[in-house]
């Protein structure tokens, strides 16, 4: 049972990251279209990836 819970947590983490990534990419595209600061959004994308990668690696420890 533990193994299934572990796998489910990892899957949910990746799904959450994917939705977050899509939203940030849409925001970045809008910033590009409207002439906004895409670098700030890219920093958010990079930070989110680091956070989700850390959460992903901590599951099951």
JSON list of C-alpha atoms in Angstrom, two decimals:
[
{"chain": "A", "resi": 1, "resn": "UNK", "atom": "CA", "xyz": [0.00, 0.00, 0.00]},
{"chain": "A", "resi": 2, "resn": "UNK", "atom": "CA", "xyz": [2.85, 2.37, 0.81]},
{"chain": "A", "resi": 3, "resn": "UNK", "atom": "CA", "xyz": [4.27, 1.99, -2.68]},
{"chain": "A", "resi": 4, "resn": "UNK", "atom": "CA", "xyz": [0.94, 2.95, -4.28]},
{"chain": "A", "resi": 5, "resn": "UNK", "atom": "CA", "xyz": [0.63, 6.02, -2.06]},
{"chain": "A", "resi": 6, "resn": "UNK", "atom": "CA", "xyz": [4.19, 6.99, -2.94]},
{"chain": "A", "resi": 7, "resn": "UNK", "atom": "CA", "xyz": [3.50, 6.66, -6.67]},
{"chain": "A", "resi": 8, "resn": "UNK", "atom": "CA", "xyz": [0.21, 8.58, -6.37]},
{"chain": "A", "resi": 9, "resn": "UNK", "atom": "CA", "xyz": [1.93, 11.46, -4.57]},
{"chain": "A", "resi": 10, "resn": "UNK", "atom": "CA", "xyz": [4.61, 11.63, -7.25]},
{"chain": "A", "resi": 11, "resn": "UNK", "atom": "CA", "xyz": [1.99, 11.56, -10.01]},
{"chain": "A", "resi": 12, "resn": "UNK", "atom": "CA", "xyz": [-0.06, 14.30, -8.34]},
{"chain": "A", "resi": 13, "resn": "UNK", "atom": "CA", "xyz": [3.07, 16.39, -7.94]},
{"chain": "A", "resi": 14, "resn": "UNK", "atom": "CA", "xyz": [3.86, 16.11, -11.65]},
{"chain": "A", "resi": 15, "resn": "UNK", "atom": "CA", "xyz": [0.26, 16.90, -12.62]},
{"chain": "A", "resi": 16, "resn": "UNK", "atom": "CA", "xyz": [0.29, 20.01, -10.41]},
{"chain": "A", "resi": 17, "resn": "UNK", "atom": "CA", "xyz": [3.61, 21.08, -11.91]},
{"chain": "A", "resi": 18, "resn": "UNK", "atom": "CA", "xyz": [2.26, 20.56, -15.44]},
{"chain": "A", "resi": 19, "resn": "UNK", "atom": "CA", "xyz": [-0.80, 22.74, -14.80]},
{"chain": "A", "resi": 20, "resn": "UNK", "atom": "CA", "xyz": [1.38, 25.40, -13.18]},
{"chain": "A", "resi": 21, "resn": "UNK", "atom": "CA", "xyz": [3.84, 25.26, -16.09]},
{"chain": "A", "resi": 22, "resn": "UNK", "atom": "CA", "xyz": [1.04, 25.66, -18.65]},
{"chain": "A", "resi": 23, "resn": "UNK", "atom": "CA", "xyz": [-0.34, 28.68, -16.79]},
{"chain": "A", "resi": 24, "resn": "UNK", "atom": "CA", "xyz": [3.09, 30.29, -16.57]},
{"chain": "A", "resi": 25, "resn": "UNK", "atom": "CA", "xyz": [3.79, 29.63, -20.26]},
{"chain": "A", "resi": 26, "resn": "UNK", "atom": "CA", "xyz": [0.47, 31.28, -21.15]},
{"chain": "A", "resi": 27, "resn": "UNK", "atom": "CA", "xyz": [1.41, 34.24, -18.96]},
{"chain": "A", "resi": 28, "resn": "UNK", "atom": "CA", "xyz": [4.81, 34.43, -20.66]},
{"chain": "A", "resi": 29, "resn": "UNK", "atom": "CA", "xyz": [3.17, 34.35, -24.09]},
{"chain": "A", "resi": 30, "resn": "UNK", "atom": "CA", "xyz": [0.80, 37.14, -23.09]},
{"chain": "A", "resi": 31, "resn": "UNK", "atom": "CA", "xyz": [3.72, 39.20, -21.78]},
{"chain": "A", "resi": 32, "resn": "UNK", "atom": "CA", "xyz": [5.53, 38.69, -25.08]},
{"chain": "A", "resi": 33, "resn": "UNK", "atom": "CA", "xyz": [2.46, 39.73, -27.09]},
{"chain": "A", "resi": 34, "resn": "UNK", "atom": "CA", "xyz": [1.77, 42.76, -24.91]},
{"chain": "A", "resi": 35, "resn": "UNK", "atom": "CA", "xyz": [5.40, 43.85, -24.64]},
{"chain": "A", "resi": 36, "resn": "UNK", "atom": "CA", "xyz": [5.76, 42.95, -20.97]},
{"chain": "A", "resi": 37, "resn": "UNK", "atom": "CA", "xyz": [8.70, 41.51, -19.05]},
{"chain": "A", "resi": 38, "resn": "UNK", "atom": "CA", "xyz": [9.09, 37.89, -20.12]},
{"chain": "A", "resi": 39, "resn": "UNK", "atom": "CA", "xyz": [12.27, 37.52, -18.08]},
{"chain": "A", "resi": 40, "resn": "UNK", "atom": "CA", "xyz": [10.33, 37.93, -14.84]},
{"chain": "A", "resi": 41, "resn": "UNK", "atom": "CA", "xyz": [7.92, 35.19, -15.89]},
{"chain": "A", "resi": 42, "resn": "UNK", "atom": "CA", "xyz": [10.84, 32.96, -16.92]},
{"chain": "A", "resi": 43, "resn": "UNK", "atom": "CA", "xyz": [12.29, 33.40, -13.43]},
{"chain": "A", "resi": 44, "resn": "UNK", "atom": "CA", "xyz": [8.96, 32.27, -11.97]},
{"chain": "A", "resi": 45, "resn": "UNK", "atom": "CA", "xyz": [9.02, 29.23, -14.29]},
{"chain": "A", "resi": 46, "resn": "UNK", "atom": "CA", "xyz": [12.56, 28.34, -13.19]},
{"chain": "A", "resi": 47, "resn": "UNK", "atom": "CA", "xyz": [11.70, 28.81, -9.52]},
{"chain": "A", "resi": 48, "resn": "UNK", "atom": "CA", "xyz": [8.57, 26.66, -9.83]},
{"chain": "A", "resi": 49, "resn": "UNK", "atom": "CA", "xyz": [10.59, 23.89, -11.48]},
{"chain": "A", "resi": 50, "resn": "UNK", "atom": "CA", "xyz": [13.12, 23.93, -8.65]},
{"chain": "A", "resi": 51, "resn": "UNK", "atom": "CA", "xyz": [10.38, 23.81, -6.02]},
{"chain": "A", "resi": 52, "resn": "UNK", "atom": "CA", "xyz": [8.47, 20.99, -7.68]},
{"chain": "A", "resi": 53, "resn": "UNK", "atom": "CA", "xyz": [11.68, 19.02, -8.31]},
{"chain": "A", "resi": 54, "resn": "UNK", "atom": "CA", "xyz": [12.57, 19.34, -4.63]},
{"chain": "A", "resi": 55, "resn": "UNK", "atom": "CA", "xyz": [9.09, 18.26, -3.57]},
{"chain": "A", "resi": 56, "resn": "UNK", "atom": "CA", "xyz": [9.24, 15.34, -6.01]},
{"chain": "A", "resi": 57, "resn": "UNK", "atom": "CA", "xyz": [12.59, 14.15, -4.67]},
{"chain": "A", "resi": 58, "resn": "UNK", "atom": "CA", "xyz": [11.41, 14.44, -1.04]},
{"chain": "A", "resi": 59, "resn": "UNK", "atom": "CA", "xyz": [8.45, 12.11, -1.57]},
{"chain": "A", "resi": 60, "resn": "UNK", "atom": "CA", "xyz": [9.19, 8.71, -0.15]},
{"chain": "A", "resi": 61, "resn": "UNK", "atom": "CA", "xyz": [12.11, 9.72, 2.04]}
]
